[in-house]
Short mmCIF file of N, CA and C in Angstrom, two decimals:
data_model
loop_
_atom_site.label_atom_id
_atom_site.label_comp_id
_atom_site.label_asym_id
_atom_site.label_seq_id
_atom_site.Cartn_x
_atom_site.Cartn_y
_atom_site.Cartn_z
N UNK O 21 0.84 -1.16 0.00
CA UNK O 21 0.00 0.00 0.00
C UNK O 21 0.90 1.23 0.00
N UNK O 22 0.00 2.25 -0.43
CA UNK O 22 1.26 3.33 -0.75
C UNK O 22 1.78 4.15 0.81
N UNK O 23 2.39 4.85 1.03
CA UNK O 23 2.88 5.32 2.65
C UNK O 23 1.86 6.21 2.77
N UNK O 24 1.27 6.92 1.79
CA UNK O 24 0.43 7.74 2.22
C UNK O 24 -1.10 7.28 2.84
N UNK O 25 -1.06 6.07 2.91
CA UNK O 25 -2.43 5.20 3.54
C UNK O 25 -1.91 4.87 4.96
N UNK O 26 -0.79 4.13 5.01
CA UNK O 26 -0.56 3.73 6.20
C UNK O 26 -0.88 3.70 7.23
N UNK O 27 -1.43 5.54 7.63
CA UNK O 27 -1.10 5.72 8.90
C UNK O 27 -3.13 5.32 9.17
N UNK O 28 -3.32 5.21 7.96
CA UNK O 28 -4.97 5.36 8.13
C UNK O 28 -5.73 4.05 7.98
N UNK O 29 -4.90 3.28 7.58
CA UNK O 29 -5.49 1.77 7.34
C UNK O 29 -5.84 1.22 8.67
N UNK O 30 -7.33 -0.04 7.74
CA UNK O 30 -8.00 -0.49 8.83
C UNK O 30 -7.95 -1.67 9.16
N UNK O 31 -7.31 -2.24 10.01
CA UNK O 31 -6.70 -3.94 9.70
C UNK O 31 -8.90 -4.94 10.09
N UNK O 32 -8.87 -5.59 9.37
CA UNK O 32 -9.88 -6.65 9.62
C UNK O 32 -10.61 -5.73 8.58
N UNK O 33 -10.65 -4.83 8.01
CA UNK O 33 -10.91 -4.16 7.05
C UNK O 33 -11.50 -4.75 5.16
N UNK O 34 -12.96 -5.24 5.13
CA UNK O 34 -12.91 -6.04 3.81
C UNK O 34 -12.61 -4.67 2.54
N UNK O 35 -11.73 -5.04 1.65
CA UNK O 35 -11.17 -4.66 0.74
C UNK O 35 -11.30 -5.24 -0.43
N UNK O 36 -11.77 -4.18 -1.52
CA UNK O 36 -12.51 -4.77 -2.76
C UNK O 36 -11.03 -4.34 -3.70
N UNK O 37 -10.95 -5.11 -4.34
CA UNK O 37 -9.64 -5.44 -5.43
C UNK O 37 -10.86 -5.82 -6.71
N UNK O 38 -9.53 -5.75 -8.05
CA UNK O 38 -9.99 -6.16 -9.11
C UNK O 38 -8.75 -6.92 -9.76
N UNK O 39 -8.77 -7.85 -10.95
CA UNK O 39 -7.46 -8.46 -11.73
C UNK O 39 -7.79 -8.01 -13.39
N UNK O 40 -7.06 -7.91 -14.07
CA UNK O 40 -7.06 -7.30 -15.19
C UNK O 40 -7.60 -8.79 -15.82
N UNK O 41 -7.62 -9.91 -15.11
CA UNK O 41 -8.07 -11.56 -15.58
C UNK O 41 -9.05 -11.26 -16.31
N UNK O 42 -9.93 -10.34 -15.46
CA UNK O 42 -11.55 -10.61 -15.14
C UNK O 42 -11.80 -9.13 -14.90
N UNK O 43 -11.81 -8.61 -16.28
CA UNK O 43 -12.32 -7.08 -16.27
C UNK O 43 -13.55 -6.86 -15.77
N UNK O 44 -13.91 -5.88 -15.29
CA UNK O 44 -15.27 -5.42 -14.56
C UNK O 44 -15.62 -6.13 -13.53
N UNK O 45 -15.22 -7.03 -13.11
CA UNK O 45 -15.48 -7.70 -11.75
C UNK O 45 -14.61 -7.75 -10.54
N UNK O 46 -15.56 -7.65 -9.55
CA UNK O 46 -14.58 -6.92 -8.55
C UNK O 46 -14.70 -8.28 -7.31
N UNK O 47 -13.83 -8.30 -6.77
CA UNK O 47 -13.42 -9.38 -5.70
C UNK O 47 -13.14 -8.33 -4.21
N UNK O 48 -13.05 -9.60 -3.11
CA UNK O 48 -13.14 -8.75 -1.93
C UNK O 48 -11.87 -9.37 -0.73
N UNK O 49 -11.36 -9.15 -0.14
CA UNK O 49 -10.53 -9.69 1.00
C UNK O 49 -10.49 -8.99 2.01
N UNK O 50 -10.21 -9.51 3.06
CA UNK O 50 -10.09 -9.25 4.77
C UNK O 50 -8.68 -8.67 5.04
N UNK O 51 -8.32 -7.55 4.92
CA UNK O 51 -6.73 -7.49 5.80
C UNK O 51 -6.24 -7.60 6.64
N UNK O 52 -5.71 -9.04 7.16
CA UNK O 52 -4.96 -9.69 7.78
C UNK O 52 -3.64 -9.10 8.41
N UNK O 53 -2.81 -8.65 7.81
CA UNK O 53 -1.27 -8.72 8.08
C UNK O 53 -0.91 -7.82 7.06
N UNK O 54 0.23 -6.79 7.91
CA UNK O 54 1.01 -5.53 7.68
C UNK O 54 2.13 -5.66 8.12
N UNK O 55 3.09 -5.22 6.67
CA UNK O 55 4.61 -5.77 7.09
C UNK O 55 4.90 -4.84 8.29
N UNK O 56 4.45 -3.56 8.48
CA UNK O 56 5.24 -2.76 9.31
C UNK O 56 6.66 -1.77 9.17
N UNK O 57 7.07 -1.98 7.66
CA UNK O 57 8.16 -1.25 7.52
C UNK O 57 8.05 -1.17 5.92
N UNK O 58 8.16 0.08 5.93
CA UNK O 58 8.10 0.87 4.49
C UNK O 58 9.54 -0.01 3.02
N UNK O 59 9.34 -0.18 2.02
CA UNK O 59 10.48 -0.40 0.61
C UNK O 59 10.74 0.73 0.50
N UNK O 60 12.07 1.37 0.79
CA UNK O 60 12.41 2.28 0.71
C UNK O 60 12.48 2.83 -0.55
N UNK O 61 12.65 2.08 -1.76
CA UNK O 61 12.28 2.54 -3.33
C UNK O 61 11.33 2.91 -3.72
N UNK O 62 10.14 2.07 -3.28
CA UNK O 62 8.93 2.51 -3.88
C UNK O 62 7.92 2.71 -2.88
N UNK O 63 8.20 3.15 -1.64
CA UNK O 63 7.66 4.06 -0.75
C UNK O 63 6.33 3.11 -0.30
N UNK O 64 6.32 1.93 0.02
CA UNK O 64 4.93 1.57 -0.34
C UNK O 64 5.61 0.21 0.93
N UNK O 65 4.43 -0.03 1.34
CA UNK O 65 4.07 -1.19 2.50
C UNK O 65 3.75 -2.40 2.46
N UNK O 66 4.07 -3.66 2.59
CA UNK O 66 3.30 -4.98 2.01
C UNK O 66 2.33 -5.10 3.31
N UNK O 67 0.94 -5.53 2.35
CA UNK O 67 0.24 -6.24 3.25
C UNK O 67 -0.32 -7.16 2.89
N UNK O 68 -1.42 -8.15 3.79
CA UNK O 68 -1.89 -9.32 3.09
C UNK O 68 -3.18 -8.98 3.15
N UNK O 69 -3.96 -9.55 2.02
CA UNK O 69 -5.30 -9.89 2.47
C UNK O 69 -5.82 -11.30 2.34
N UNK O 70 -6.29 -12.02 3.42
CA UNK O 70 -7.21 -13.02 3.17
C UNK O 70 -8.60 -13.25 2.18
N UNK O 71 -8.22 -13.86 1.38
CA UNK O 71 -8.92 -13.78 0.35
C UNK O 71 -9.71 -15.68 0.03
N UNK O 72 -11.19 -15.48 0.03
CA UNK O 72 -11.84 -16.49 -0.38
C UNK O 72 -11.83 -16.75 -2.18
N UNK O 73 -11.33 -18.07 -2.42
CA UNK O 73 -10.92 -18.30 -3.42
C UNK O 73 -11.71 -19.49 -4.37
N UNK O 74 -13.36 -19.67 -3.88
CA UNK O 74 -13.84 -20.65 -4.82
C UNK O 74 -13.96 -20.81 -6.26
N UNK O 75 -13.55 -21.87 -6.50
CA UNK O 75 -13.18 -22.13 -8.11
C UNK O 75 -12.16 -21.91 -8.20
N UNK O 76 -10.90 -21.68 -7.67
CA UNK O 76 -9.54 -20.98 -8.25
C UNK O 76 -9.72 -20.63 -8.45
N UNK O 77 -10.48 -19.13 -9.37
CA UNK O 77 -10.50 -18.42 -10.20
C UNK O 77 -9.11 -17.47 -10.37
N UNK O 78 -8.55 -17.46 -9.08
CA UNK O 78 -7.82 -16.40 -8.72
C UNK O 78 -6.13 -17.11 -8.94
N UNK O 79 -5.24 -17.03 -9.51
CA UNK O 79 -4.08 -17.51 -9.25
C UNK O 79 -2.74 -17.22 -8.91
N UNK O 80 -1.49 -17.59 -8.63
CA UNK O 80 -0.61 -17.02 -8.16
C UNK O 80 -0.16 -15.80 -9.14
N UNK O 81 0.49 -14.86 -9.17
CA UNK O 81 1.19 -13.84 -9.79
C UNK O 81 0.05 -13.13 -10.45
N UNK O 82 -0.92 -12.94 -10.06
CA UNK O 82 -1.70 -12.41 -10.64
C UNK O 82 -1.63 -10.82 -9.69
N UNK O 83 -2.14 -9.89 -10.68
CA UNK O 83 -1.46 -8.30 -9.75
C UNK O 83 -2.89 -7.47 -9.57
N UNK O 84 -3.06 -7.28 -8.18
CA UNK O 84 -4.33 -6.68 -8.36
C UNK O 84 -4.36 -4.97 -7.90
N UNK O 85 -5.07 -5.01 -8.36
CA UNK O 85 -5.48 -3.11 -8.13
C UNK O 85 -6.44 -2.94 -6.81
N UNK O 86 -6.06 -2.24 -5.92
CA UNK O 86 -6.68 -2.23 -4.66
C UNK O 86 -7.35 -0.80 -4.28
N UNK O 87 -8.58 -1.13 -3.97
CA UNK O 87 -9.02 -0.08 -3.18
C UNK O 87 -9.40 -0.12 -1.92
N UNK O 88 -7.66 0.59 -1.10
CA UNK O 88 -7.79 0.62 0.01
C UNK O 88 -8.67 1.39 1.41
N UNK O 89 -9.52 1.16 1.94
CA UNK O 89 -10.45 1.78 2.81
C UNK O 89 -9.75 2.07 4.07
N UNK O 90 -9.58 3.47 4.29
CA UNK O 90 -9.13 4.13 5.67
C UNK O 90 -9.67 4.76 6.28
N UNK O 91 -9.45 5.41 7.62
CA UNK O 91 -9.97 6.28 8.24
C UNK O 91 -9.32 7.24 8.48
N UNK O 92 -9.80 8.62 8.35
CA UNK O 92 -9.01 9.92 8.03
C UNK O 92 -9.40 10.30 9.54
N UNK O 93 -8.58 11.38 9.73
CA UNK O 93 -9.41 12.67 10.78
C UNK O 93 -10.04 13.89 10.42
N UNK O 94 -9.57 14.16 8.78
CA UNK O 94 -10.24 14.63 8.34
C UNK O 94 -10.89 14.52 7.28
N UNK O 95 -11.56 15.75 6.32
CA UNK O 95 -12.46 15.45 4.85
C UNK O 95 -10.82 15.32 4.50
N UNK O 96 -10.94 14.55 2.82
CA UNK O 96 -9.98 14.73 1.87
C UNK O 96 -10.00 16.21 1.14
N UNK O 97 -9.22 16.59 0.15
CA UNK O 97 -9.52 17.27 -0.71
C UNK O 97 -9.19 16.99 -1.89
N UNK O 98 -10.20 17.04 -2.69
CA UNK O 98 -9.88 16.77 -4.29
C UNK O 98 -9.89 17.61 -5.45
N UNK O 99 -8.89 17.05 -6.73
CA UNK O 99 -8.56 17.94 -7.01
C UNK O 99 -8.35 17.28 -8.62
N UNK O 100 -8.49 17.74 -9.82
CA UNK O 100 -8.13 16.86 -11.17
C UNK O 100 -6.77 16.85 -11.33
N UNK O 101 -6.30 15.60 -11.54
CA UNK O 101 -4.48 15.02 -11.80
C UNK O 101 -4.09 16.47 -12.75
N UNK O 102 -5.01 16.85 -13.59
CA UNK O 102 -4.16 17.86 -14.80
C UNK O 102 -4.01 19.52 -13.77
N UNK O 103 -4.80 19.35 -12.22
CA UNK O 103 -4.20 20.75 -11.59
C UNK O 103 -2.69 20.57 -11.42
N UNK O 104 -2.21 19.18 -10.81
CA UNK O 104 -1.02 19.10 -10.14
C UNK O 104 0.10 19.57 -10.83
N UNK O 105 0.84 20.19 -10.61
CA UNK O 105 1.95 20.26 -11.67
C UNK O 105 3.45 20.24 -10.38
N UNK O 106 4.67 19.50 -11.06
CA UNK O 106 5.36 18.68 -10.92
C UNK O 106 6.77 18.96 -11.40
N UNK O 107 7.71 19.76 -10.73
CA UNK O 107 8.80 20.37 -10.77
C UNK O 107 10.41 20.02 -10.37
N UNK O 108 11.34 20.46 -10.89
CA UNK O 108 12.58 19.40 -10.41
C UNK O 108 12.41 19.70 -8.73
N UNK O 109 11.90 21.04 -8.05
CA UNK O 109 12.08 21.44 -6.84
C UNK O 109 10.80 21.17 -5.66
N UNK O 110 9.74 20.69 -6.77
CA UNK O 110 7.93 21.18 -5.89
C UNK O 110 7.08 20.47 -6.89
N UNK O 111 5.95 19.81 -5.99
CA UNK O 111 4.85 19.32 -6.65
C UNK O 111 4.00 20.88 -6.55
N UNK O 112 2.80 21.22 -6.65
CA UNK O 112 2.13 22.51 -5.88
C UNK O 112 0.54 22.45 -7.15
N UNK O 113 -0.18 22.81 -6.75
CA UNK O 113 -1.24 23.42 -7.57
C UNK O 113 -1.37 25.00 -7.27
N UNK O 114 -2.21 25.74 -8.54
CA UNK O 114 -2.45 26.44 -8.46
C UNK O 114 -3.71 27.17 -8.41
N UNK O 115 -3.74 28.07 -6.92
CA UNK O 115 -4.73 28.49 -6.58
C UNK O 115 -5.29 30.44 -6.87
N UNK O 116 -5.88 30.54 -7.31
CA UNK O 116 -6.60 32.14 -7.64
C UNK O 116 -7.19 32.62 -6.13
N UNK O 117 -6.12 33.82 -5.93
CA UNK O 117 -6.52 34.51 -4.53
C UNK O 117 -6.59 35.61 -5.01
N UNK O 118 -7.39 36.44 -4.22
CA UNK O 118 -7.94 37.95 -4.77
C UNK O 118 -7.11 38.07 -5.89
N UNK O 119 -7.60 37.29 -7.48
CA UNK O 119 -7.05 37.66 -8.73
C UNK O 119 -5.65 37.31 -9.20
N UNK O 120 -4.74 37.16 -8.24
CA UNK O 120 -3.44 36.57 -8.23
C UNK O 120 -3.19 34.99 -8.07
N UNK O 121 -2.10 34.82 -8.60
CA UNK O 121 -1.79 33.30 -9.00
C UNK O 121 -0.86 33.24 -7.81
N UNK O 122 -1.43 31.86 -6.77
CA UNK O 122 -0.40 31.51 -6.21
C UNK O 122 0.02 29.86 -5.99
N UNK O 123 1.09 29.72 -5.85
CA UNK O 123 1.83 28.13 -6.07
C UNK O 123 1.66 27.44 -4.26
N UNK O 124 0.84 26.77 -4.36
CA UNK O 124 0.29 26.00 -3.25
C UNK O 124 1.15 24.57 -3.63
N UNK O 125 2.08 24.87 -2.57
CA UNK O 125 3.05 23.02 -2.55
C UNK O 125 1.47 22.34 -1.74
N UNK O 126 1.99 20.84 -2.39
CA UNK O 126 1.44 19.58 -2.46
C UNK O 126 1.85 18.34 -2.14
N UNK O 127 1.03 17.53 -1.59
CA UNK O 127 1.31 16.10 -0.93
C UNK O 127 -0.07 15.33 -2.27
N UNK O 128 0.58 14.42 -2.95
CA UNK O 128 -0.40 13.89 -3.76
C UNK O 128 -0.98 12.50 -2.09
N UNK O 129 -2.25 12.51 -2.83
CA UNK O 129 -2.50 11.21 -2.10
C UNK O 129 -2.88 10.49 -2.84
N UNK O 130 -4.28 9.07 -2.44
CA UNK O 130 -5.08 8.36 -3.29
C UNK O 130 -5.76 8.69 -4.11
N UNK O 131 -5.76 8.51 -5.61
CA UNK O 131 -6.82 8.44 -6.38
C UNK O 131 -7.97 8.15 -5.94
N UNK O 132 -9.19 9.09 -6.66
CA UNK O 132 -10.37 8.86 -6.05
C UNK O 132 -10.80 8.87 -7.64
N UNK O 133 -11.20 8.06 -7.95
CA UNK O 133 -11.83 8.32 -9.94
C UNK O 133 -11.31 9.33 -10.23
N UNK O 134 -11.61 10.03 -10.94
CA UNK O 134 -11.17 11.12 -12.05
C UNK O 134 -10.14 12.28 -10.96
N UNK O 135 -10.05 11.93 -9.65
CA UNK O 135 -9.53 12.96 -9.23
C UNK O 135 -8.52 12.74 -8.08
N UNK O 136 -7.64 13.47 -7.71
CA UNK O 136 -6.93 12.77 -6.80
C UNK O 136 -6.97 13.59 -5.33
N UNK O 137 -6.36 12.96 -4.59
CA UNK O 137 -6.46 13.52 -3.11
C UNK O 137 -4.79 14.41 -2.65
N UNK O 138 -5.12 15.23 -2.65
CA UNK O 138 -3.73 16.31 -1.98
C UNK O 138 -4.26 16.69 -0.59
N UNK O 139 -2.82 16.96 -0.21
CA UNK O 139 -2.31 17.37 1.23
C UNK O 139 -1.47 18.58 1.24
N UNK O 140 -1.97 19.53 1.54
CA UNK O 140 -1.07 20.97 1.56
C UNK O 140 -2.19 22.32 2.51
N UNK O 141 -1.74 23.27 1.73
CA UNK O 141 -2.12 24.71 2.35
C UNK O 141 -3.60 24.83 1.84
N UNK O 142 -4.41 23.99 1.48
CA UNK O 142 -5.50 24.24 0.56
C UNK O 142 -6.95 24.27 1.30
N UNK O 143 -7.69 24.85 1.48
CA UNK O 143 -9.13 24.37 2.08
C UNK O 143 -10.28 24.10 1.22
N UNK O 144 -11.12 23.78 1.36
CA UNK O 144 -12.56 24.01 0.85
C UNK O 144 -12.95 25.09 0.11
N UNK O 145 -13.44 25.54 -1.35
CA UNK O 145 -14.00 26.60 -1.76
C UNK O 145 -12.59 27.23 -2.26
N UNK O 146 -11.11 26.85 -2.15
CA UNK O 146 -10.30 27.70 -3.06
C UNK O 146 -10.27 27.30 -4.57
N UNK O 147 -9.89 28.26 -5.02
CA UNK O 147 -9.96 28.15 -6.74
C UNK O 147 -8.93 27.79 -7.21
N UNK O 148 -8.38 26.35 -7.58
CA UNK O 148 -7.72 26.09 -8.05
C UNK O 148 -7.76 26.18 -9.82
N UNK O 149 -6.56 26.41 -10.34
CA UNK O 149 -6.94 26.05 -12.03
C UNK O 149 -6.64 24.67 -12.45
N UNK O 150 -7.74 24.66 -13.37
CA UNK O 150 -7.61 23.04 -13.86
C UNK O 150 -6.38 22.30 -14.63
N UNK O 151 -5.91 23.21 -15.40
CA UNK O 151 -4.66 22.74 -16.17
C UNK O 151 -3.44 23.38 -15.89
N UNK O 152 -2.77 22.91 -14.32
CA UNK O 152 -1.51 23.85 -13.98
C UNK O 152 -0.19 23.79 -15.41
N UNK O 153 0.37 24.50 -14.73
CA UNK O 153 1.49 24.51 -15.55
C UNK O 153 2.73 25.43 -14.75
N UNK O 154 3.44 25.44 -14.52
CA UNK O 154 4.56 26.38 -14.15
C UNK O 154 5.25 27.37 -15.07
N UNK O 155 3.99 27.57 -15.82
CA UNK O 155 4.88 28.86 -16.68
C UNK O 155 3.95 29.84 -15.95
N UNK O 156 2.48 29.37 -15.64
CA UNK O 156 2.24 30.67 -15.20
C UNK O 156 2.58 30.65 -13.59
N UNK O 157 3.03 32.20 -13.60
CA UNK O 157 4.11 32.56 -12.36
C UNK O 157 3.12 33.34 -11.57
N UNK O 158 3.66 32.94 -10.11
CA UNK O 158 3.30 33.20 -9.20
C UNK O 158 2.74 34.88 -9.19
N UNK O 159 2.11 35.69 -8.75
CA UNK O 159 1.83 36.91 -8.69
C UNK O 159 1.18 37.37 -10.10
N UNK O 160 1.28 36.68 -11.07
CA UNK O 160 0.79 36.99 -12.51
C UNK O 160 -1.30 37.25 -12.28
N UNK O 161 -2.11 38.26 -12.26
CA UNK O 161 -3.19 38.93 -12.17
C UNK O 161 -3.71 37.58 -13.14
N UNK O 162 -4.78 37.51 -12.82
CA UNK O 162 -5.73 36.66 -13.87
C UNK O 162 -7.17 37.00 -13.58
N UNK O 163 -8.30 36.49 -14.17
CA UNK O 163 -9.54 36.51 -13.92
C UNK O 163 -9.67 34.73 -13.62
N UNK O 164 -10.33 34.40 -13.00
CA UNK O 164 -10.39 32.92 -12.86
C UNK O 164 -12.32 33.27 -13.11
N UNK O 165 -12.44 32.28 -14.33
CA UNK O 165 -13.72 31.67 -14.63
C UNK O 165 -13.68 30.36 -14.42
N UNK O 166 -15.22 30.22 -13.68
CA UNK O 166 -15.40 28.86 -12.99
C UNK O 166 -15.79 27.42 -14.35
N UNK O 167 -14.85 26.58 -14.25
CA UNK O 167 -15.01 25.66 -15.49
C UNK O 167 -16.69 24.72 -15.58
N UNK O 168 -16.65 24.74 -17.01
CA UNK O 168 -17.95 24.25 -17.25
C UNK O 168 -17.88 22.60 -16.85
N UNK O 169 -18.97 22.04 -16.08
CA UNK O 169 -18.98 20.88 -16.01
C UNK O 169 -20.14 20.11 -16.41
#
């Protein structure tokens, strides 16, 4: 699991997975067992889940996609992958404050469908733009119109 779940995961927790085997169908397991110590390469945690397996259907090396269920202390905030923008120095999105552009550093989290979960300076109701980019610079005046959905 990625480090950014860790601290929030729910052990005995049923957890719905999918296998690319068996597109559109979704399977479920119990989480059992947490290694307890982070892969320092790929930032991420092993855990197990107990998993009911009638029919075999399911077999060894098979790689599944997990959606892990935690408990926060707080709401998330979400945000579309194309706000984030991604620098040799700073992840950050960008947010419209009285008319000015400013570079809000970022903690990506879990994907949530179309959108992902960040961790930073951000609250509820700020205006982020949808398609960051780091050319536009910090203090640069804009009008921010609210995107059509």
């Amino acid at each position: 699991m990625p480090e950014a779940l860790v601290g929030a995961i729910v052990k005995d927790a049923r957890v719905p997975f999918t296998v690319p085997a068996f597109p559109g169908e979704t399977f479920y397991g119990v989480l059992s067992r947490i290694a307890h110590a982070l892969d320092e390469k790929t930032r991420t945690m092993a855990a197990e889940l107990d998993v009911r397996n009638p029919g075999l259907r399911l077999g060894p090396g098979m790689y599944p996609e997990v959606l892990w269920p935690v408990k926060k202390s707080h709401p998330s905030l979400l945000v579309p992958p194309t706000s984030i923008v991604t620098t040799t120095e700073r992840t950050f999105v960008i947010r419209v404050k009285d008319g000015a552009v400013e570079w809000v550093t970022v903690t990506r989290g879990a994907p949530a469908g179309d959108l992902v979960e960040v961790f930073g300076l951000l609250k509820e109701g700020d205006v982020i733009v949808r398609r960051g980019s780091d050319e536009l610079r910090e203090g640069t005046r804009v009008n921010a119109v609210a995107a059509k959905t």
